[in-house]
Amino acid sequence: MSAVSLGPADLADLTTLTKDLMFDDAERRSALLENGSRDFNAVPGSGKTSLLAAKLLLLAKKWPHARRGICVLSHTNVARDEIAQRLGGSAEGAQLLSYPHFVGTIHAFVNQFFAMPMLRSLGQKVDVIDDVVFADKAKSLLQLGMFSGLRVYLENQNNGDGIATSLFYRTADLQVQIESGTLPGTHTASYKSLMTLKKMLTKDGIFRHRDMFAYADLALKTCPHLVDVVHRRFPMVFIDEMQDTSWDQESFLNRIFDGKSVMQRLGDVDQKILSDEENADLLTFPRGGYGCISTSKRFGPAIASAVGSVRLSGNAVVGEGTGTHAPTLLLYSTADAAKVLPHYGRLVIDRLTEDEAGAREVKAMCTRKAGEGKVAAGRHLVDYWPAYGEGQQIASMRSECFWGLVGDAKKTLLEASLSSRVSDVRRALLLVLRAAGSPLADGVRDARALPRAAREFGASGPIEGLTRHLAISGEQLCVVGQRDSTIQLVYVGLKPYLPDELEFDEFSEMSVFDGPGPQGTTSSTASTRCQVSHLGRSLEFGLGTTAGMKGETHSASLVLESYGGTSRKFDVALGLEYIAGIASKKLGKLPKTQQAQMRNLYVAMSRPAALLCLAANEERVPPGLRTALLSKGWHIEVV
């Protein structure tokens, strides 16, 4: 093990490395100076990712190895980009963004070091790794005549669609499983048809994210020495948002690093909103002796008190922010659910100055997008905003559409970054080259291989120049009035790789240029944004799910109540009993379904820096509960 140790004297370097980040309290200093393997449980808004970035900068300044690096893993590209942005601000930190170090998502790590090399060695085509695309392709294949019997079987199952669209490989034996429920008996025709379906998708290079862990297992089974190679390459490992790690992910990482490298894991166990997954009881975060960061710099005492009231672990949340606005409960009648969002917009304008509202985004969120339930509104986001999601592009549409890939750049997946734009553009160009019958596309299974293939073709300049241009200006080039000239631009840029006989008119009519484009993007934006004018000011705020806004910081947040279905409870109404201090049952004694609702509520309520609002149907908030909330300093308004 060749880890680097930090001492108190090293903290002085923070004044030059991170002038906007100072960590003077004992909890954060302890995390910075921890040199062994240890977990850290941190409350929302504690600056956990910034703390990790600061520690990495200190380590980078002392890092002595040319061929051994630091491995930094996260769950989303958003978190990865935040860390990378911090590191890229200094010469020392920028070194961590290249060999021998690794900064990326857990999936990217598993793919790069294990799964993709294994797939290449098998000669397996890889076209796309995406759960939504897989589901869409599976549904399409099911319409083939050979699957008529399987369709009948699936139609008679409670979760027929889920069976066919969630097939994934598990373990090195590539056993086929499904996300929930059970497969039919192995002796049945339906089982054999499902296996055929999975094999067809595999042959086409269409995979789910979970498949990659099976191929990674196969890589370790085939080459056991890979464990030693990788952990020696990375003597120090940091994992952010550890609470979101599945058992498949944790167990795989433990095989590589646990007890071999210094491994520090950071997260907040109370923010684990996917708690019903398989083997969740085996998860180890946080391990005994873990460190705590219990103070939030995002919000003040009033929001901290409310957030702490719905925290399942029962640990305190201390707010050190400057927020002074009283938390607010918006009560609405069943008939007036659609009035809640405009009322919230006016309330934000009334309460927050333009500087306060403009410091960060203003958002409204709900745990559920849509659904059923014979109960009074609001059950889900559509009850409050009926147009929500209309016209949204889904990943499967983007995956095969030039305009979606180049013009959207993964905005719908909340993973916008230059690297993701380049990846999308390369995939779009590969689709065009395939449609045109270009010899350059022969044998290129993954768009990431395009630059190398172009170099071998003897002309890498044109396609790289076109890639850069589309990555930077793609959204402008894909609007309706620009499409013809953009196709001409692509034709000229790809001309060295196209068949000589392919003329522009035939090129421009290829089906790859059909499909949704900016029209879909525009309506999607309109259906996920609400605009309000009040007192001479205008405010536009975003709408979405709690899961989609996890990790964000808002100026103001509205949490819209939702119905839990099997829990038989509305999350906000249930949470208000704990916020008011009148609940008859401890949080830890609630059924698992209701505990899951409280985790979502905890995540949602901890987003705002200045103003927290909750919305509930007035039928579900009796007078005694309202009185108790008022005594706690809450403000109550009727919509």
XYZ file of C-alpha atoms in Angstrom:
639
model
C 0.000 0.000 0.000
C 1.468 3.361 -1.046
C -1.037 5.851 0.336
C -0.112 9.420 1.269
C -0.711 10.746 4.785
C -1.919 14.225 5.685
C -1.048 16.085 8.881
C -2.316 19.294 10.550
C 0.425 21.322 8.866
C -0.950 20.396 5.446
C -4.229 22.190 6.153
C -2.431 25.498 5.793
C -2.248 24.808 2.046
C -6.030 25.163 1.790
C -5.662 28.937 1.920
C -3.940 28.863 -1.467
C -5.585 25.803 -3.011
C -9.226 26.570 -2.123
C -9.661 30.173 -1.078
C -13.460 29.778 -0.857
C -13.333 26.582 1.234
C -12.231 26.656 4.856
C -12.879 23.819 7.263
C -12.199 24.997 10.796
C -14.590 22.776 12.795
C -13.443 19.572 14.457
C -15.686 17.243 12.406
C -14.450 18.440 9.022
C -10.825 18.649 10.131
C -11.095 15.052 11.321
C -12.360 13.985 7.894
C -9.592 15.876 6.116
C -6.868 14.375 8.295
C -8.162 10.795 8.343
C -5.469 8.650 6.731
C -7.003 5.196 7.171
C -10.088 3.450 5.846
C -13.201 5.009 7.375
C -16.773 5.995 6.581
C -18.220 9.494 7.042
C -21.949 10.141 7.430
C -22.771 13.739 6.514
C -26.026 15.721 6.652
C -27.452 17.471 3.561
C -25.705 20.734 2.774
C -22.628 19.860 4.814
C -20.354 20.481 1.831
C -19.357 16.826 1.665
C -18.344 16.885 -2.010
C -16.423 20.146 -1.543
C -14.697 18.616 1.474
C -13.695 15.604 -0.618
C -12.379 17.872 -3.371
C -10.324 19.845 -0.830
C -8.815 16.656 0.543
C -7.950 15.486 -2.956
C -6.176 18.779 -3.626
C -4.062 18.323 -0.502
C -3.227 14.751 -1.513
C -2.412 15.807 -5.074
C 0.160 18.285 -3.809
C 2.009 15.480 -2.011
C 1.382 12.607 -4.448
C 4.755 10.996 -5.305
C 3.766 8.137 -7.643
C 3.966 8.212 -11.429
C 2.118 4.936 -12.034
C -0.165 4.694 -9.022
C -3.137 6.935 -8.556
C -6.141 7.966 -6.520
C -9.519 6.495 -7.477
C -12.546 8.756 -6.903
C -15.965 7.201 -7.518
C -19.402 8.813 -7.565
C -22.884 7.774 -8.652
C -23.678 10.521 -11.136
C -21.860 12.532 -13.745
C -23.121 15.661 -11.978
C -21.164 14.761 -8.826
C -18.179 13.723 -10.906
C -18.201 17.026 -12.790
C -18.424 19.001 -9.533
C -15.314 17.252 -8.217
C -13.507 17.631 -11.549
C -14.319 21.345 -11.695
C -12.779 21.877 -8.271
C -9.695 19.877 -9.138
C -9.232 21.582 -12.494
C -8.835 24.973 -10.820
C -5.246 24.291 -9.785
C -2.217 22.696 -11.423
C -1.947 20.126 -8.631
C -5.600 19.172 -8.793
C -5.640 18.940 -12.588
C -3.095 16.137 -12.345
C -5.767 13.958 -10.712
C -7.914 14.184 -13.850
C -5.543 12.070 -15.934
C -3.437 8.912 -15.709
C -2.661 7.279 -13.336
C -5.694 8.598 -11.442
C -9.388 7.943 -12.061
C -12.298 10.295 -11.342
C -15.664 8.988 -12.550
C -18.837 7.083 -11.800
C -18.878 3.552 -10.397
C -20.364 2.319 -13.661
C -17.633 4.025 -15.683
C -14.968 2.449 -13.457
C -16.429 -1.052 -13.772
C -16.874 -0.637 -17.519
C -13.389 0.758 -18.190
C -11.307 -1.639 -16.125
C -13.339 -4.844 -16.254
C -16.508 -5.142 -18.350
C -15.463 -3.517 -21.631
C -12.098 -5.328 -21.846
C -13.964 -8.589 -21.210
C -16.545 -7.824 -23.911
C -13.816 -6.896 -26.393
C -11.984 -10.132 -25.686
C -15.219 -12.010 -26.443
C -15.613 -10.122 -29.711
C -18.966 -8.825 -28.456
C -20.518 -5.798 -30.155
C -21.496 -2.975 -27.753
C -23.915 -0.473 -29.242
C -25.493 1.060 -26.138
C -25.625 0.478 -22.377
C -28.898 1.998 -21.209
C -31.883 0.551 -19.318
C -34.496 2.655 -21.159
C -33.094 1.830 -24.586
C -32.972 -1.853 -23.634
C -36.629 -1.784 -22.579
C -37.668 -0.022 -25.779
C -35.765 -2.498 -27.973
C -37.184 -5.461 -26.046
C -40.742 -4.227 -26.611
C -40.003 -3.794 -30.297
C -38.609 -7.321 -30.687
C -41.598 -8.770 -28.840
C -43.786 -7.817 -31.801
C -42.014 -10.376 -33.980
C -44.079 -13.408 -34.902
C -41.642 -15.765 -33.203
C -42.659 -14.282 -29.837
C -46.447 -14.623 -30.219
C -46.594 -17.284 -27.510
C -44.447 -15.207 -25.172
C -46.736 -12.206 -25.683
C -49.727 -14.287 -24.569
C -47.813 -15.425 -21.466
C -46.758 -11.878 -20.567
C -50.271 -10.492 -21.028
C -51.465 -12.913 -18.330
C -48.821 -11.816 -15.805
C -49.184 -8.984 -13.311
C -45.814 -7.583 -14.370
C -45.552 -8.775 -17.961
C -43.815 -5.691 -19.322
C -41.414 -5.674 -16.399
C -40.381 -9.271 -17.053
C -39.456 -8.708 -20.686
C -37.839 -5.293 -20.240
C -35.723 -5.922 -17.132
C -33.793 -9.026 -18.161
C -30.206 -8.778 -16.968
C -27.144 -10.955 -16.572
C -25.873 -11.779 -13.117
C -22.598 -13.331 -11.939
C -19.782 -14.645 -14.109
C -22.066 -17.432 -15.331
C -24.225 -14.779 -17.060
C -27.376 -16.096 -15.447
C -30.455 -14.240 -16.732
C -32.637 -12.668 -14.037
C -35.313 -9.973 -13.773
C -35.617 -6.978 -11.463
C -38.673 -8.218 -9.575
C -40.860 -11.286 -9.576
C -39.822 -14.669 -10.951
C -39.058 -16.067 -14.363
C -41.215 -18.923 -15.703
C -39.905 -22.453 -15.221
C -36.805 -23.310 -17.208
C -38.667 -26.163 -18.955
C -41.344 -23.862 -20.389
C -41.535 -22.355 -23.867
C -41.960 -18.908 -22.316
C -38.633 -19.201 -20.486
C -36.866 -20.310 -23.654
C -38.394 -17.393 -25.556
C -37.200 -14.923 -22.916
C -33.684 -16.351 -23.179
C -33.867 -15.972 -26.961
C -34.994 -12.360 -26.533
C -32.060 -11.599 -24.251
C -29.600 -13.284 -26.642
C -30.933 -11.271 -29.586
C -30.480 -8.021 -27.690
C -26.980 -9.086 -26.658
C -26.080 -9.919 -30.258
C -27.258 -6.422 -31.264
C -25.069 -4.904 -28.544
C -27.975 -3.629 -26.408
C -27.213 -3.956 -22.689
C -28.524 -2.881 -19.319
C -26.257 -1.265 -16.746
C -26.493 -4.300 -14.479
C -25.185 -6.522 -17.269
C -21.805 -4.828 -16.956
C -21.301 -6.107 -13.428
C -21.825 -9.659 -14.675
C -19.185 -9.183 -17.357
C -16.921 -7.609 -14.736
C -17.400 -10.740 -12.601
C -16.536 -12.827 -15.635
C -13.373 -10.764 -16.116
C -12.296 -11.502 -12.537
C -13.106 -15.188 -12.950
C -11.144 -15.317 -16.194
C -8.214 -13.214 -14.907
C -8.138 -13.387 -11.072
C -4.910 -11.367 -10.995
C -6.916 -8.284 -12.080
C -7.752 -7.727 -8.396
C -4.078 -7.236 -7.570
C -3.450 -5.135 -10.673
C -6.268 -2.683 -9.920
C -5.867 -2.263 -6.160
C -2.118 -1.746 -6.585
C -2.852 0.863 -9.236
C -5.117 2.678 -6.745
C -3.754 2.631 -3.171
C -6.335 5.278 -2.158
C -10.046 5.122 -2.995
C -12.797 7.638 -2.223
C -16.489 6.909 -2.823
C -19.028 9.750 -2.740
C -22.787 9.311 -2.107
C -22.115 5.846 -0.703
C -25.701 5.440 0.518
C -26.857 5.040 -3.100
C -24.618 2.040 -3.725
C -26.406 -1.249 -4.390
C -25.145 -4.496 -2.907
C -23.954 -5.653 -6.338
C -21.852 -2.495 -6.577
C -20.576 -2.532 -2.998
C -19.668 -6.214 -2.992
C -17.748 -5.817 -6.252
C -15.808 -2.793 -4.970
C -15.090 -4.611 -1.703
C -13.556 -7.512 -3.633
C -11.145 -5.090 -5.278
C -10.280 -2.644 -2.513
C -11.510 -3.661 0.953
C -8.548 -4.399 3.220
C -6.110 -3.744 0.377
C -6.347 -0.001 -0.333
C -7.223 2.920 1.909
C -10.953 3.257 1.236
C -12.935 6.220 2.550
C -16.680 6.327 1.878
C -18.865 9.413 2.275
C -22.629 9.709 2.254
C -25.809 10.131 4.274
C -27.561 6.866 5.113
C -30.838 8.741 5.638
C -30.821 9.857 1.992
C -30.954 6.307 0.662
C -34.283 6.531 -1.124
C -34.036 3.131 -2.876
C -34.368 0.938 0.189
C -36.365 -2.032 -1.116
C -33.754 -3.392 -3.492
C -32.444 -6.936 -3.320
C -29.895 -7.647 -0.552
C -30.278 -4.151 0.924
C -29.807 -5.734 4.356
C -26.228 -6.678 3.416
C -25.095 -3.093 2.821
C -22.448 -1.933 5.289
C -22.531 1.876 5.092
C -21.782 3.384 7.510
C -19.482 0.923 9.220
C -18.787 1.028 12.951
C -16.554 3.858 14.100
C -17.731 6.125 11.304
C -17.192 9.863 11.456
C -20.020 12.391 11.438
C -20.500 15.783 9.819
C -23.651 16.965 11.532
C -23.758 20.654 10.612
C -25.312 21.965 7.418
C -24.093 25.188 5.854
C -26.979 25.177 3.362
C -29.861 26.225 5.602
C -30.582 27.813 8.968
C -32.032 26.450 12.230
C -35.706 26.601 11.175
C -35.276 24.349 8.146
C -32.774 22.178 10.034
C -35.338 21.512 12.762
C -37.937 20.399 10.212
C -35.459 18.263 8.288
C -34.178 16.608 11.467
C -37.735 15.747 12.497
C -38.148 13.316 9.578
C -34.640 11.814 9.744
C -35.028 8.081 10.309
C -31.724 7.626 12.128
C -32.794 10.152 14.745
C -29.444 11.973 14.566
C -29.587 15.738 14.918
C -29.285 18.153 11.996
C -27.692 21.487 12.901
C -28.298 24.396 10.524
C -25.507 26.959 10.297
C -26.863 28.782 7.250
C -28.321 32.277 7.306
C -31.897 31.432 6.305
C -34.431 33.492 8.262
C -37.688 32.757 6.424
C -40.261 30.691 8.297
C -41.112 27.308 6.729
C -44.527 27.478 5.097
C -47.368 24.996 4.657
C -49.686 25.541 1.686
C -53.147 24.014 2.152
C -55.372 23.438 -0.858
C -58.786 21.971 -1.531
C -59.084 18.957 -3.820
C -60.526 21.139 -6.581
C -57.685 23.665 -6.290
C -54.622 21.381 -6.553
C -53.643 23.046 -9.841
C -53.481 26.436 -8.099
C -50.668 25.387 -5.748
C -47.736 26.005 -8.106
C -48.751 29.535 -9.184
C -49.423 30.393 -5.527
C -45.955 29.130 -4.607
C -44.393 31.298 -7.315
C -46.124 34.401 -5.937
C -45.074 33.444 -2.413
C -41.411 33.229 -3.451
C -41.650 36.677 -5.042
C -43.273 38.021 -1.852
C -40.728 36.471 0.517
C -37.407 36.515 -1.334
C -35.588 39.447 -2.847
C -34.449 39.171 -6.452
C -30.919 38.486 -5.234
C -32.109 35.729 -2.865
C -34.296 34.077 -5.489
C -31.626 34.411 -8.156
C -28.745 33.038 -6.086
C -29.823 29.487 -6.967
C -32.702 27.837 -8.758
C -36.220 27.752 -7.382
C -37.809 24.307 -7.693
C -40.942 22.306 -6.893
C -40.787 18.532 -6.503
C -42.929 15.493 -5.828
C -41.946 11.887 -5.130
C -44.232 10.477 -7.817
C -44.628 11.653 -11.415
C -47.964 9.993 -12.084
C -50.059 7.015 -11.058
C -53.438 5.861 -9.886
C -55.242 5.811 -6.561
C -58.857 6.355 -5.578
C -57.978 9.143 -3.170
C -58.261 12.920 -3.284
C -55.558 14.992 -4.989
C -52.663 15.369 -4.838
C -51.467 11.916 -5.534
C -48.598 12.823 -7.839
C -47.016 15.616 -9.857
C -49.588 15.495 -12.665
C -52.341 16.389 -10.184
C -50.623 19.737 -9.650
C -49.363 20.294 -13.203
C -51.432 18.268 -15.724
C -49.072 19.125 -18.594
C -46.033 17.717 -16.779
C -43.792 15.662 -19.048
C -45.760 16.194 -22.271
C -43.421 16.013 -25.243
C -40.435 14.859 -23.213
C -37.887 12.927 -25.219
C -36.901 9.619 -23.755
C -33.467 8.104 -23.971
C -34.554 5.481 -26.487
C -35.695 8.184 -28.915
C -32.482 10.128 -28.472
C -30.372 7.018 -28.972
C -31.481 6.629 -32.615
C -32.198 10.243 -33.574
C -29.490 12.572 -34.870
C -31.360 15.697 -33.747
C -32.034 14.377 -30.268
C -28.417 13.378 -29.694
C -26.800 16.518 -31.086
C -29.390 19.074 -30.040
C -30.320 17.800 -26.588
C -26.913 16.754 -25.185
C -28.397 14.691 -22.330
C -30.267 17.589 -20.736
C -33.188 15.240 -20.138
C -30.845 12.962 -18.197
C -29.492 15.844 -16.083
C -25.932 14.938 -17.017
C -24.914 17.890 -19.197
C -21.144 18.245 -19.579
C -18.736 18.724 -22.464
C -17.661 15.078 -22.325
C -21.290 13.871 -22.515
C -21.926 16.212 -25.469
C -18.938 14.790 -27.315
C -20.131 11.242 -26.598
C -23.586 12.062 -27.959
C -22.194 13.739 -31.077
C -19.912 10.798 -31.823
C -22.830 8.392 -31.473
C -24.923 10.573 -33.804
C -22.150 10.606 -36.417
C -21.689 6.839 -36.122
C -25.416 6.373 -36.791
C -25.118 8.602 -39.863
C -22.065 6.716 -41.133
C -23.812 3.368 -40.662
C -26.920 4.586 -42.462
C -24.755 5.841 -45.330
C -22.928 2.538 -45.663
C -19.578 4.125 -44.858
C -16.619 1.723 -44.743
C -15.360 3.717 -41.760
C -18.245 2.374 -39.654
C -17.416 -1.260 -40.433
C -16.343 -2.967 -37.235
C -16.900 0.127 -35.059
C -19.075 -1.215 -32.256
C -18.785 1.792 -29.940
C -18.772 5.472 -30.947
C -15.796 6.049 -28.658
C -13.714 4.143 -31.211
C -14.516 6.581 -34.048
C -11.379 8.750 -33.650
C -9.106 5.713 -33.765
C -10.970 4.279 -36.750
C -10.686 7.630 -38.553
C -6.926 7.717 -37.931
C -6.568 4.214 -39.333
C -8.712 5.353 -42.270
C -6.115 8.069 -42.857
C -8.316 11.111 -42.280
C -9.055 11.924 -38.653
C -9.086 15.713 -39.054
C -12.498 16.188 -40.750
C -14.520 14.060 -38.339
C -12.808 15.488 -35.246
C -13.389 19.031 -36.483
C -17.051 18.250 -37.159
C -17.385 16.640 -33.718
C -16.033 19.736 -31.978
C -18.300 22.047 -33.964
C -21.445 20.035 -33.246
C -20.560 19.588 -29.564
C -20.179 23.326 -29.061
C -22.980 24.616 -31.326
C -25.269 21.600 -31.667
C -28.317 23.056 -29.970
C -28.332 26.108 -32.263
C -27.661 23.993 -35.370
C -30.599 21.674 -34.647
C -33.417 24.228 -34.555
C -35.957 23.803 -37.345
C -34.744 26.642 -39.549
C -31.166 25.365 -39.476
C -31.703 21.694 -40.223
C -31.091 21.742 -43.976
C -27.847 23.682 -43.615
C -26.775 21.402 -40.736
C -27.278 18.289 -42.876
C -25.179 19.989 -45.556
C -22.517 20.707 -42.930
C -22.516 17.057 -41.821
C -22.373 15.845 -45.437
C -19.324 17.993 -46.188
C -17.619 17.013 -42.925
C -18.158 13.287 -43.506
C -17.535 13.326 -47.280
C -14.068 11.712 -46.982
C -15.693 8.673 -45.344
C -18.832 8.321 -47.498
C -19.284 6.088 -50.533
C -18.363 8.008 -53.685
C -21.742 7.382 -55.292
C -23.733 8.852 -52.349
C -25.047 12.260 -53.430
C -26.321 14.918 -51.041
C -29.998 14.523 -51.973
C -29.938 10.818 -51.067
C -27.863 11.540 -47.950
C -30.299 14.169 -46.661
C -33.250 11.778 -47.004
C -31.753 9.072 -44.744
C -34.055 8.009 -41.898
C -31.434 8.868 -39.288
C -32.400 12.513 -39.849
C -36.078 11.776 -39.086
C -37.634 11.836 -35.648
C -38.074 14.320 -32.815
C -35.909 17.372 -32.491
C -36.199 20.842 -31.031
C -40.008 20.735 -31.152
C -39.966 17.939 -28.598
C -37.299 19.677 -26.558
C -39.279 22.912 -26.464
C -42.505 21.288 -25.333
C -40.560 19.266 -22.790
C -39.112 22.442 -21.348
C -42.523 24.084 -21.245
C -44.053 21.092 -19.481
C -41.406 21.027 -16.739
C -41.273 24.765 -16.010
C -43.796 27.098 -14.391
C -43.704 30.866 -14.966
C -45.376 33.355 -12.620
C -45.651 37.155 -12.787
C -46.408 39.076 -9.607
C -45.747 42.578 -8.260
C -43.886 43.543 -11.385
C -41.508 40.599 -11.164
C -41.377 37.355 -13.135
C -40.221 34.008 -11.799
C -39.702 30.760 -13.668
C -39.073 27.604 -11.668
C -38.496 23.958 -12.448
C -40.700 20.951 -11.694
C -39.590 17.389 -11.216
C -39.244 14.385 -8.981
C -37.456 14.220 -5.654
C -35.078 11.600 -7.035
C -34.239 13.848 -9.979
C -33.339 16.760 -7.692
C -31.333 14.794 -5.177
C -28.031 16.526 -4.496
C -29.265 19.933 -5.684
C -29.341 23.152 -3.659
C -32.226 25.568 -4.237
C -33.029 29.080 -3.094
C -36.578 27.897 -2.414
C -38.128 24.437 -2.577
C -41.745 23.333 -2.634
C -42.448 19.734 -1.632
C -45.752 18.555 -3.104
C -47.423 15.710 -1.246
C -47.845 12.348 -2.950
C -49.705 9.142 -2.227
C -47.673 6.082 -1.328
C -50.072 3.496 -2.718
C -49.285 0.365 -0.711
C -48.322 2.503 2.289
C -51.862 3.951 2.391
C -50.334 7.271 3.447
C -49.634 10.699 1.983
C -46.014 11.570 2.665
C -46.378 15.242 3.645
C -49.386 14.660 5.911
C -47.480 11.860 7.662
C -44.321 13.928 7.945
C -46.149 16.916 9.399
C -47.040 14.870 12.487
C -43.337 14.392 13.208
C -42.451 17.991 12.367
C -45.165 19.168 14.779
C -44.027 16.712 17.467
C -47.396 14.981 17.847
C -46.749 11.631 16.135
C -47.830 8.609 18.147
C -45.222 6.226 16.716
C -41.438 6.549 16.385
C -40.118 6.847 12.844
C -38.156 3.620 13.195
C -41.360 1.743 14.058
C -43.159 2.729 10.854
C -43.740 0.080 8.172
C -40.968 -0.046 5.551
C -43.185 1.545 2.909
C -43.792 4.569 5.146
C -40.123 4.736 6.127
C -39.309 4.967 2.424
C -41.709 7.899 2.148
C -39.957 9.640 5.039
C -36.563 9.185 3.360
C -37.896 10.865 0.250
C -39.366 13.656 2.358
C -36.023 14.105 4.149
C -34.221 14.445 0.811
C -36.801 16.869 -0.591
C -37.020 19.106 2.490
C -33.249 19.483 2.706
C -32.814 21.129 -0.741
C -33.568 24.833 0.038
C -31.122 27.399 1.416
C -33.674 30.137 2.113
C -37.324 29.037 1.921
C -38.967 25.655 2.517
C -42.605 25.119 1.546
C -44.760 22.003 1.840
C -48.144 21.487 0.171
C -50.934 19.271 1.509
C -54.639 18.771 0.952
C -56.508 20.612 3.712
C -58.618 17.469 4.314
C -55.494 15.710 5.588
C -54.288 18.396 8.014
C -56.692 18.616 10.981
C -56.956 21.747 13.162
C -54.908 20.269 16.025
C -51.988 19.583 13.679
C -52.184 23.117 12.280
C -52.066 24.584 15.782
C -49.034 22.483 16.680
C -47.218 23.619 13.515
C -47.940 27.272 14.248
C -46.443 26.831 17.710
C -43.289 25.478 16.016
C -42.916 28.692 14.014
C -44.492 27.515 10.777
C -46.484 29.826 8.542
C -49.713 28.412 7.043
C -51.478 29.723 3.937
C -54.645 28.501 2.222
C -54.357 28.463 -1.568
